[in-house]
PDB file of C-alpha atoms in Angstrom:
ATOM      1  CA  UNK A   1     -81.363  12.241 -88.734  1.00  0.00           C
ATOM      2  CA  UNK A   2     -78.724  10.530 -86.555  1.00  0.00           C
ATOM      3  CA  UNK A   3     -79.350  10.302 -83.032  1.00  0.00           C
ATOM      4  CA  UNK A   4     -76.983  12.252 -80.925  1.00  0.00           C
ATOM      5  CA  UNK A   5     -75.055  10.055 -78.745  1.00  0.00           C
ATOM      6  CA  UNK A   6     -75.837  10.132 -74.986  1.00  0.00           C
ATOM      7  CA  UNK A   7     -72.975   9.394 -72.469  1.00  0.00           C
ATOM      8  CA  UNK A   8     -73.919   8.404 -68.929  1.00  0.00           C
ATOM      9  CA  UNK A   9     -71.957  10.085 -66.404  1.00  0.00           C
ATOM     10  CA  UNK A  10     -71.725   7.615 -63.678  1.00  0.00           C
ATOM     11  CA  UNK A  11     -71.550   9.127 -60.016  1.00  0.00           C
ATOM     12  CA  UNK A  12     -68.706   8.577 -57.884  1.00  0.00           C
ATOM     13  CA  UNK A  13     -69.805   6.918 -54.557  1.00  0.00           C
ATOM     14  CA  UNK A  14     -68.342   8.653 -51.721  1.00  0.00           C
ATOM     15  CA  UNK A  15     -65.506   6.959 -50.201  1.00  0.00           C
ATOM     16  CA  UNK A  16     -66.332   5.011 -47.162  1.00  0.00           C
ATOM     17  CA  UNK A  17     -64.075   4.837 -43.927  1.00  0.00           C
ATOM     18  CA  UNK A  18     -62.357   1.245 -43.449  1.00  0.00           C
ATOM     19  CA  UNK A  19     -63.895  -0.350 -40.627  1.00  0.00           C
ATOM     20  CA  UNK A  20     -62.029  -0.255 -37.347  1.00  0.00           C
ATOM     21  CA  UNK A  21     -61.178  -3.921 -37.278  1.00  0.00           C
ATOM     22  CA  UNK A  22     -59.742  -3.788 -40.846  1.00  0.00           C
ATOM     23  CA  UNK A  23     -57.956  -0.768 -40.110  1.00  0.00           C
ATOM     24  CA  UNK A  24     -56.158  -2.199 -36.932  1.00  0.00           C
ATOM     25  CA  UNK A  25     -55.284  -5.276 -39.261  1.00  0.00           C
ATOM     26  CA  UNK A  26     -53.360  -2.997 -41.452  1.00  0.00           C
ATOM     27  CA  UNK A  27     -51.172  -1.422 -38.630  1.00  0.00           C
ATOM     28  CA  UNK A  28     -47.617  -2.767 -38.858  1.00  0.00           C
ATOM     29  CA  UNK A  29     -46.756  -4.821 -35.629  1.00  0.00           C
ATOM     30  CA  UNK A  30     -44.419  -3.219 -33.169  1.00  0.00           C
ATOM     31  CA  UNK A  31     -41.844  -5.796 -31.925  1.00  0.00           C
ATOM     32  CA  UNK A  32     -41.656  -5.613 -28.137  1.00  0.00           C
ATOM     33  CA  UNK A  33     -38.341  -6.323 -26.455  1.00  0.00           C
ATOM     34  CA  UNK A  34     -38.550  -9.493 -24.295  1.00  0.00           C
ATOM     35  CA  UNK A  35     -38.784  -9.008 -20.684  1.00  0.00           C
ATOM     36  CA  UNK A  36     -35.624  -9.418 -18.816  1.00  0.00           C
ATOM     37  CA  UNK A  37     -35.170 -10.493 -15.162  1.00  0.00           C
ATOM     38  CA  UNK A  38     -33.774  -7.748 -13.219  1.00  0.00           C
ATOM     39  CA  UNK A  39     -30.340  -8.161 -11.865  1.00  0.00           C
ATOM     40  CA  UNK A  40     -30.059  -8.683  -8.255  1.00  0.00           C
ATOM     41  CA  UNK A  41     -28.704  -6.025  -5.946  1.00  0.00           C
ATOM     42  CA  UNK A  42     -25.312  -6.056  -5.013  1.00  0.00           C
ATOM     43  CA  UNK A  43     -26.512  -6.068  -1.394  1.00  0.00           C
ATOM     44  CA  UNK A  44     -27.700  -9.733  -2.034  1.00  0.00           C
ATOM     45  CA  UNK A  45     -24.513 -10.977  -3.869  1.00  0.00           C
ATOM     46  CA  UNK A  46     -22.062 -12.669  -1.631  1.00  0.00           C
ATOM     47  CA  UNK A  47     -18.400 -11.434  -1.897  1.00  0.00           C
ATOM     48  CA  UNK A  48     -16.257 -13.256  -4.244  1.00  0.00           C
ATOM     49  CA  UNK A  49     -13.206 -13.158  -2.103  1.00  0.00           C
ATOM     50  CA  UNK A  50     -12.516 -12.386   1.547  1.00  0.00           C
ATOM     51  CA  UNK A  51     -13.087  -9.047   2.975  1.00  0.00           C
ATOM     52  CA  UNK A  52      -9.437  -9.156   4.271  1.00  0.00           C
ATOM     53  CA  UNK A  53      -8.007 -10.018   0.797  1.00  0.00           C
ATOM     54  CA  UNK A  54      -9.619  -7.224  -0.794  1.00  0.00           C
ATOM     55  CA  UNK A  55      -8.885  -4.574   1.966  1.00  0.00           C
ATOM     56  CA  UNK A  56      -5.129  -5.579   1.684  1.00  0.00           C
ATOM     57  CA  UNK A  57      -5.000  -5.488  -2.208  1.00  0.00           C
ATOM     58  CA  UNK A  58      -6.955  -2.018  -2.188  1.00  0.00           C
ATOM     59  CA  UNK A  59      -4.684  -0.507   0.302  1.00  0.00           C
ATOM     60  CA  UNK A  60      -1.484  -1.693  -1.612  1.00  0.00           C
ATOM     61  CA  UNK A  61      -3.337  -0.194  -4.628  1.00  0.00           C
ATOM     62  CA  UNK A  62      -3.532   2.982  -3.193  1.00  0.00           C
ATOM     63  CA  UNK A  63       0.222   3.302  -2.200  1.00  0.00           C
ATOM     64  CA  UNK A  64       1.395   1.684  -5.658  1.00  0.00           C
ATOM     65  CA  UNK A  65      -0.840   4.097  -7.523  1.00  0.00           C
ATOM     66  CA  UNK A  66       0.509   7.111  -5.654  1.00  0.00           C
ATOM     67  CA  UNK A  67       4.026   6.250  -6.780  1.00  0.00           C
ATOM     68  CA  UNK A  68       2.929   6.685 -10.468  1.00  0.00           C
ATOM     69  CA  UNK A  69       0.589   9.357  -9.946  1.00  0.00           C
ATOM     70  CA  UNK A  70       2.179  11.419 -12.764  1.00  0.00           C
ATOM     71  CA  UNK A  71       1.904   8.684 -15.307  1.00  0.00           C
ATOM     72  CA  UNK A  72      -1.432   7.729 -14.205  1.00  0.00           C
ATOM     73  CA  UNK A  73      -3.188  10.960 -14.689  1.00  0.00           C
ATOM     74  CA  UNK A  74      -2.943  10.091 -18.326  1.00  0.00           C
ATOM     75  CA  UNK A  75      -5.221   7.151 -17.665  1.00  0.00           C
ATOM     76  CA  UNK A  76      -7.640   9.035 -15.639  1.00  0.00           C
ATOM     77  CA  UNK A  77      -6.452   7.798 -12.380  1.00  0.00           C
ATOM     78  CA  UNK A  78      -6.191  10.834 -10.044  1.00  0.00           C
ATOM     79  CA  UNK A  79      -5.494  11.719  -6.366  1.00  0.00           C
ATOM     80  CA  UNK A  80      -9.472  11.851  -5.895  1.00  0.00           C
ATOM     81  CA  UNK A  81      -9.486   8.130  -6.974  1.00  0.00           C
ATOM     82  CA  UNK A  82      -6.913   7.185  -4.401  1.00  0.00           C
ATOM     83  CA  UNK A  83      -8.849   8.986  -1.669  1.00  0.00           C
ATOM     84  CA  UNK A  84     -12.232   7.548  -2.565  1.00  0.00           C
ATOM     85  CA  UNK A  85     -10.438   4.149  -2.328  1.00  0.00           C
ATOM     86  CA  UNK A  86      -9.404   4.773   1.048  1.00  0.00           C
ATOM     87  CA  UNK A  87     -12.735   5.886   1.994  1.00  0.00           C
ATOM     88  CA  UNK A  88     -14.269   2.615   0.670  1.00  0.00           C
ATOM     89  CA  UNK A  89     -11.968   0.576   2.448  1.00  0.00           C
ATOM     90  CA  UNK A  90     -12.595   2.319   5.726  1.00  0.00           C
ATOM     91  CA  UNK A  91     -16.383   1.976   4.836  1.00  0.00           C
ATOM     92  CA  UNK A  92     -15.761  -1.608   4.340  1.00  0.00           C
ATOM     93  CA  UNK A  93     -13.914  -2.351   7.357  1.00  0.00           C
ATOM     94  CA  UNK A  94     -16.834  -0.956   9.485  1.00  0.00           C
ATOM     95  CA  UNK A  95     -19.532  -2.708   7.688  1.00  0.00           C
ATOM     96  CA  UNK A  96     -17.719  -5.875   8.120  1.00  0.00           C
ATOM     97  CA  UNK A  97     -17.231  -5.313  12.046  1.00  0.00           C
ATOM     98  CA  UNK A  98     -20.831  -4.309  12.382  1.00  0.00           C
ATOM     99  CA  UNK A  99     -21.823  -7.768  10.498  1.00  0.00           C
ATOM    100  CA  UNK A 100     -19.399  -9.869  12.439  1.00  0.00           C
ATOM    101  CA  UNK A 101     -21.148  -8.505  15.710  1.00  0.00           C
ATOM    102  CA  UNK A 102     -24.929  -8.794  14.363  1.00  0.00           C
ATOM    103  CA  UNK A 103     -24.137 -12.191  13.262  1.00  0.00           C
ATOM    104  CA  UNK A 104     -22.739 -13.602  16.213  1.00  0.00           C
ATOM    105  CA  UNK A 105     -25.828 -11.957  18.423  1.00  0.00           C
ATOM    106  CA  UNK A 106     -28.437 -12.884  15.935  1.00  0.00           C
ATOM    107  CA  UNK A 107     -29.818 -16.255  17.330  1.00  0.00           C
ATOM    108  CA  UNK A 108     -31.530 -16.660  20.882  1.00  0.00           C
ATOM    109  CA  UNK A 109     -30.278 -19.033  23.818  1.00  0.00           C
ATOM    110  CA  UNK A 110     -27.561 -21.789  23.166  1.00  0.00           C
ATOM    111  CA  UNK A 111     -27.022 -21.321  19.670  1.00  0.00           C
ATOM    112  CA  UNK A 112     -26.135 -17.837  20.101  1.00  0.00           C
ATOM    113  CA  UNK A 113     -23.466 -18.818  22.862  1.00  0.00           C
ATOM    114  CA  UNK A 114     -22.098 -21.625  21.069  1.00  0.00           C
ATOM    115  CA  UNK A 115     -21.742 -19.483  17.893  1.00  0.00           C
ATOM    116  CA  UNK A 116     -19.965 -17.035  19.781  1.00  0.00           C
ATOM    117  CA  UNK A 117     -17.667 -19.393  21.758  1.00  0.00           C
ATOM    118  CA  UNK A 118     -16.697 -21.011  18.505  1.00  0.00           C
ATOM    119  CA  UNK A 119     -16.126 -17.902  16.608  1.00  0.00           C
ATOM    120  CA  UNK A 120     -13.563 -17.124  19.440  1.00  0.00           C
ATOM    121  CA  UNK A 121     -12.135 -20.567  19.206  1.00  0.00           C
ATOM    122  CA  UNK A 122     -11.781 -20.124  15.375  1.00  0.00           C
ATOM    123  CA  UNK A 123     -10.030 -16.767  15.739  1.00  0.00           C
ATOM    124  CA  UNK A 124      -7.531 -18.342  18.104  1.00  0.00           C
ATOM    125  CA  UNK A 125      -6.494 -21.311  15.949  1.00  0.00           C
ATOM    126  CA  UNK A 126      -6.409 -19.193  12.767  1.00  0.00           C
ATOM    127  CA  UNK A 127      -4.523 -16.277  14.136  1.00  0.00           C
ATOM    128  CA  UNK A 128      -1.898 -18.665  16.033  1.00  0.00           C
ATOM    129  CA  UNK A 129      -1.249 -20.741  13.200  1.00  0.00           C
ATOM    130  CA  UNK A 130      -0.810 -17.750  10.606  1.00  0.00           C
ATOM    131  CA  UNK A 131       1.856 -16.206  13.237  1.00  0.00           C
ATOM    132  CA  UNK A 132       3.653 -19.278  14.600  1.00  0.00           C
ATOM    133  CA  UNK A 133       3.206 -22.500  12.218  1.00  0.00           C
ATOM    134  CA  UNK A 134       5.832 -23.055   9.782  1.00  0.00           C
ATOM    135  CA  UNK A 135       4.011 -22.421   6.462  1.00  0.00           C
ATOM    136  CA  UNK A 136       5.055 -25.286   4.196  1.00  0.00           C
ATOM    137  CA  UNK A 137       2.956 -25.358   1.087  1.00  0.00           C
ATOM    138  CA  UNK A 138       0.284 -27.820   2.454  1.00  0.00           C
ATOM    139  CA  UNK A 139      -0.013 -25.407   5.651  1.00  0.00           C
ATOM    140  CA  UNK A 140      -0.102 -22.454   3.499  1.00  0.00           C
ATOM    141  CA  UNK A 141      -2.864 -24.012   1.219  1.00  0.00           C
ATOM    142  CA  UNK A 142      -5.063 -25.137   4.260  1.00  0.00           C
ATOM    143  CA  UNK A 143      -4.650 -21.350   5.754  1.00  0.00           C
ATOM    144  CA  UNK A 144      -5.625 -19.968   2.382  1.00  0.00           C
ATOM    145  CA  UNK A 145      -8.763 -22.373   2.094  1.00  0.00           C
ATOM    146  CA  UNK A 146     -10.144 -20.640   5.599  1.00  0.00           C
ATOM    147  CA  UNK A 147     -12.488 -17.835   3.791  1.00  0.00           C
ATOM    148  CA  UNK A 148     -14.946 -15.248   5.126  1.00  0.00           C
ATOM    149  CA  UNK A 149     -17.680 -16.616   7.640  1.00  0.00           C
ATOM    150  CA  UNK A 150     -21.254 -15.771   6.535  1.00  0.00           C
ATOM    151  CA  UNK A 151     -23.276 -18.570   8.261  1.00  0.00           C
ATOM    152  CA  UNK A 152     -22.802 -21.304  10.571  1.00  0.00           C
ATOM    153  CA  UNK A 153     -21.982 -23.902   8.011  1.00  0.00           C
ATOM    154  CA  UNK A 154     -18.673 -21.520   7.235  1.00  0.00           C
ATOM    155  CA  UNK A 155     -17.918 -21.478  10.633  1.00  0.00           C
ATOM    156  CA  UNK A 156     -18.344 -25.181  11.418  1.00  0.00           C
ATOM    157  CA  UNK A 157     -16.024 -25.985   8.389  1.00  0.00           C
ATOM    158  CA  UNK A 158     -13.193 -23.686   9.160  1.00  0.00           C
ATOM    159  CA  UNK A 159     -13.039 -25.123  12.856  1.00  0.00           C
ATOM    160  CA  UNK A 160     -13.117 -28.538  11.505  1.00  0.00           C
ATOM    161  CA  UNK A 161     -10.189 -27.748   9.131  1.00  0.00           C
ATOM    162  CA  UNK A 162      -8.170 -25.534  11.829  1.00  0.00           C
ATOM    163  CA  UNK A 163      -8.392 -28.327  14.738  1.00  0.00           C
ATOM    164  CA  UNK A 164      -6.154 -30.903  12.976  1.00  0.00           C
ATOM    165  CA  UNK A 165      -4.004 -28.220  11.622  1.00  0.00           C
ATOM    166  CA  UNK A 166      -3.189 -27.012  14.928  1.00  0.00           C
ATOM    167  CA  UNK A 167      -2.678 -30.431  16.178  1.00  0.00           C
ATOM    168  CA  UNK A 168      -0.297 -31.061  13.632  1.00  0.00           C
ATOM    169  CA  UNK A 169       1.812 -28.016  14.495  1.00  0.00           C
ATOM    170  CA  UNK A 170       1.606 -28.269  18.235  1.00  0.00           C
ATOM    171  CA  UNK A 171       5.591 -28.027  18.312  1.00  0.00           C
ATOM    172  CA  UNK A 172       5.337 -24.757  16.291  1.00  0.00           C
ATOM    173  CA  UNK A 173       2.796 -23.433  18.956  1.00  0.00           C
ATOM    174  CA  UNK A 174       4.423 -24.549  22.001  1.00  0.00           C
ATOM    175  CA  UNK A 175       5.124 -21.806  24.379  1.00  0.00           C
ATOM    176  CA  UNK A 176       2.033 -20.050  23.078  1.00  0.00           C
ATOM    177  CA  UNK A 177      -1.410 -19.658  24.566  1.00  0.00           C
ATOM    178  CA  UNK A 178      -2.756 -22.272  22.058  1.00  0.00           C
ATOM    179  CA  UNK A 179      -1.947 -25.187  23.929  1.00  0.00           C
ATOM    180  CA  UNK A 180      -2.790 -28.941  23.063  1.00  0.00           C
ATOM    181  CA  UNK A 181      -5.593 -28.504  25.781  1.00  0.00           C
ATOM    182  CA  UNK A 182      -6.775 -25.206  24.304  1.00  0.00           C
ATOM    183  CA  UNK A 183      -7.130 -26.930  20.889  1.00  0.00           C
ATOM    184  CA  UNK A 184      -9.220 -29.920  22.252  1.00  0.00           C
ATOM    185  CA  UNK A 185     -11.429 -27.389  24.046  1.00  0.00           C
ATOM    186  CA  UNK A 186     -12.192 -25.758  20.583  1.00  0.00           C
ATOM    187  CA  UNK A 187     -12.771 -29.221  19.290  1.00  0.00           C
ATOM    188  CA  UNK A 188     -15.365 -29.702  22.025  1.00  0.00           C
ATOM    189  CA  UNK A 189     -17.016 -26.451  21.441  1.00  0.00           C
ATOM    190  CA  UNK A 190     -17.212 -27.690  17.618  1.00  0.00           C
ATOM    191  CA  UNK A 191     -19.292 -30.779  18.686  1.00  0.00           C
ATOM    192  CA  UNK A 192     -21.468 -29.063  21.359  1.00  0.00           C
ATOM    193  CA  UNK A 193     -22.397 -26.345  18.686  1.00  0.00           C
ATOM    194  CA  UNK A 194     -23.109 -29.162  15.988  1.00  0.00           C
ATOM    195  CA  UNK A 195     -25.459 -30.794  18.421  1.00  0.00           C
ATOM    196  CA  UNK A 196     -27.124 -27.659  19.531  1.00  0.00           C
ATOM    197  CA  UNK A 197     -27.823 -26.823  15.814  1.00  0.00           C
ATOM    198  CA  UNK A 198     -28.970 -30.264  15.136  1.00  0.00           C
ATOM    199  CA  UNK A 199     -31.495 -30.549  18.016  1.00  0.00           C
ATOM    200  CA  UNK A 200     -32.958 -26.749  17.057  1.00  0.00           C
ATOM    201  CA  UNK A 201     -33.285 -28.443  13.454  1.00  0.00           C
ATOM    202  CA  UNK A 202     -35.204 -31.232  14.714  1.00  0.00           C
ATOM    203  CA  UNK A 203     -37.527 -29.520  16.954  1.00  0.00           C
ATOM    204  CA  UNK A 204     -38.199 -26.535  14.753  1.00  0.00           C
ATOM    205  CA  UNK A 205     -40.968 -26.497  12.081  1.00  0.00           C
ATOM    206  CA  UNK A 206     -38.515 -24.497   9.957  1.00  0.00           C
ATOM    207  CA  UNK A 207     -35.209 -26.346   9.122  1.00  0.00           C
ATOM    208  CA  UNK A 208     -33.477 -23.022   8.995  1.00  0.00           C
ATOM    209  CA  UNK A 209     -34.132 -21.881  12.404  1.00  0.00           C
ATOM    210  CA  UNK A 210     -30.771 -22.827  13.419  1.00  0.00           C
ATOM    211  CA  UNK A 211     -29.146 -20.379  11.246  1.00  0.00           C
ATOM    212  CA  UNK A 212     -31.986 -17.792  11.055  1.00  0.00           C
ATOM    213  CA  UNK A 213     -30.623 -14.254  11.160  1.00  0.00           C
ATOM    214  CA  UNK A 214     -32.509 -11.234  12.789  1.00  0.00           C
ATOM    215  CA  UNK A 215     -33.576  -8.349  10.713  1.00  0.00           C
ATOM    216  CA  UNK A 216     -30.632  -6.205  12.159  1.00  0.00           C
ATOM    217  CA  UNK A 217     -28.400  -9.096  11.172  1.00  0.00           C
ATOM    218  CA  UNK A 218     -29.804  -9.495   7.772  1.00  0.00           C
ATOM    219  CA  UNK A 219     -29.457  -5.766   7.343  1.00  0.00           C
ATOM    220  CA  UNK A 220     -26.012  -5.645   8.462  1.00  0.00           C
ATOM    221  CA  UNK A 221     -24.971  -8.233   5.859  1.00  0.00           C
ATOM    222  CA  UNK A 222     -26.656  -6.438   3.074  1.00  0.00           C
ATOM    223  CA  UNK A 223     -24.659  -3.326   3.872  1.00  0.00           C
ATOM    224  CA  UNK A 224     -21.438  -5.146   4.130  1.00  0.00           C
ATOM    225  CA  UNK A 225     -22.112  -6.803   0.815  1.00  0.00           C
ATOM    226  CA  UNK A 226     -22.793  -3.441  -0.687  1.00  0.00           C
ATOM    227  CA  UNK A 227     -19.649  -2.035   0.896  1.00  0.00           C
ATOM    228  CA  UNK A 228     -17.545  -5.044  -0.539  1.00  0.00           C
ATOM    229  CA  UNK A 229     -18.733  -4.440  -4.067  1.00  0.00           C
ATOM    230  CA  UNK A 230     -18.416  -0.804  -4.145  1.00  0.00           C
ATOM    231  CA  UNK A 231     -14.669  -1.155  -3.227  1.00  0.00           C
ATOM    232  CA  UNK A 232     -14.485  -4.062  -5.605  1.00  0.00           C
ATOM    233  CA  UNK A 233     -15.719  -1.856  -8.559  1.00  0.00           C
ATOM    234  CA  UNK A 234     -13.429   0.909  -7.962  1.00  0.00           C
ATOM    235  CA  UNK A 235     -10.460  -1.316  -7.171  1.00  0.00           C
ATOM    236  CA  UNK A 236     -10.992  -3.053 -10.502  1.00  0.00           C
ATOM    237  CA  UNK A 237     -11.553   0.021 -12.413  1.00  0.00           C
ATOM    238  CA  UNK A 238      -8.255   1.900 -10.942  1.00  0.00           C
ATOM    239  CA  UNK A 239      -6.160  -1.578 -11.666  1.00  0.00           C
ATOM    240  CA  UNK A 240      -7.669  -1.974 -15.332  1.00  0.00           C
ATOM    241  CA  UNK A 241      -6.598   1.738 -16.194  1.00  0.00           C
ATOM    242  CA  UNK A 242      -3.244   1.484 -14.452  1.00  0.00           C
ATOM    243  CA  UNK A 243      -2.428  -1.848 -16.541  1.00  0.00           C
ATOM    244  CA  UNK A 244      -3.657   0.156 -19.761  1.00  0.00           C
ATOM    245  CA  UNK A 245      -1.296   2.886 -18.844  1.00  0.00           C
ATOM    246  CA  UNK A 246       1.864   0.619 -18.274  1.00  0.00           C
ATOM    247  CA  UNK A 247       0.846  -1.871 -21.115  1.00  0.00           C
ATOM    248  CA  UNK A 248       4.011  -1.984 -22.670  1.00  0.00           C
ATOM    249  CA  UNK A 249       5.931  -2.075 -19.291  1.00  0.00           C
ATOM    250  CA  UNK A 250       5.458  -5.521 -18.180  1.00  0.00           C
ATOM    251  CA  UNK A 251       7.198  -5.020 -14.919  1.00  0.00           C
ATOM    252  CA  UNK A 252       5.003  -2.085 -13.854  1.00  0.00           C
ATOM    253  CA  UNK A 253       1.931  -3.618 -15.340  1.00  0.00           C
ATOM    254  CA  UNK A 254       2.347  -6.712 -12.978  1.00  0.00           C
ATOM    255  CA  UNK A 255       1.977  -4.283  -9.971  1.00  0.00           C
ATOM    256  CA  UNK A 256      -1.749  -3.604 -10.958  1.00  0.00           C
ATOM    257  CA  UNK A 257      -3.248  -7.176 -11.278  1.00  0.00           C
ATOM    258  CA  UNK A 258      -6.850  -7.677  -9.999  1.00  0.00           C
ATOM    259  CA  UNK A 259      -7.574  -9.183  -6.413  1.00  0.00           C
ATOM    260  CA  UNK A 260      -7.989 -12.845  -6.732  1.00  0.00           C
ATOM    261  CA  UNK A 261     -11.542 -13.968  -6.809  1.00  0.00           C
ATOM    262  CA  UNK A 262     -10.685 -17.727  -7.117  1.00  0.00           C
ATOM    263  CA  UNK A 263      -8.093 -18.341  -4.656  1.00  0.00           C
ATOM    264  CA  UNK A 264      -8.518 -21.412  -2.617  1.00  0.00           C
ATOM    265  CA  UNK A 265     -10.053 -19.499   0.298  1.00  0.00           C
ATOM    266  CA  UNK A 266     -12.817 -18.075  -1.849  1.00  0.00           C
ATOM    267  CA  UNK A 267     -16.391 -19.599  -1.000  1.00  0.00           C
ATOM    268  CA  UNK A 268     -18.264 -17.912  -3.717  1.00  0.00           C
ATOM    269  CA  UNK A 269     -15.781 -17.786  -6.781  1.00  0.00           C
ATOM    270  CA  UNK A 270     -16.639 -15.538  -9.769  1.00  0.00           C
ATOM    271  CA  UNK A 271     -18.338 -16.979 -12.697  1.00  0.00           C
ATOM    272  CA  UNK A 272     -16.151 -18.077 -15.652  1.00  0.00           C
ATOM    273  CA  UNK A 273     -17.568 -15.428 -17.830  1.00  0.00           C
ATOM    274  CA  UNK A 274     -17.367 -12.604 -15.462  1.00  0.00           C
ATOM    275  CA  UNK A 275     -15.729  -9.806 -17.652  1.00  0.00           C
ATOM    276  CA  UNK A 276     -13.928  -8.677 -14.256  1.00  0.00           C
ATOM    277  CA  UNK A 277     -12.357 -11.905 -14.031  1.00  0.00           C
ATOM    278  CA  UNK A 278      -8.618 -11.516 -12.852  1.00  0.00           C
ATOM    279  CA  UNK A 279      -6.402 -11.415 -15.707  1.00  0.00           C
ATOM    280  CA  UNK A 280      -3.369 -12.365 -14.022  1.00  0.00           C
TER     281      UNK A 280
END
């Protein structure tokens, strides 16, 4: 009698949960974006041109855009943009005046007095040369090289350039308040200011004491910078849209060039890769 075949049924082992370590090992890695250094606030970025240059360009832009108001509507440049440009021009003028006042008054004692006197001397020479000097090419380049004053080094550099220029144009300045004696006085103020600053540096523990600004002055400079870049941004936007609108009319397009950030007088030229660099 044949034996019946017996089959053995294997019992399935209950599935065991993977260990947390193995489970974690199987998880796909999530790529993380590299950390980026935050961009500096515009309040901490120095202007790329003089305040006067941006204000003058913006005022002309408002007037020019008004003459092409109908055409520019299609390029999204409206009367509201012109009004906003005018408002930002006024804000920058006010901020610049506040900064100049705070900067002159920021240091105590002899430095503050010397700075105030030399600032007036700079304004005298620069204003007279612009008004009365024969503007040959060399003189014009020299005057264009006088930029905005943001610290005492700028102030000294400007006066150092203006004194010999005023002496060279003594004949043009004859009959004005800017006599040779006046120019000599400004030159003496420059020497005295340098001595005061050098002495303060020598005796102070902090080498920047001579140019240190009060909290009020630093706040005023930051406000001026913010006002500058706010106007700059809208100026470039309106100019760019206008150039697109008149891209097939070279003559009109040329009226909407960007303000120049790389003129001779700019102490802080824009980087070469700045997308807002003037297109010419």
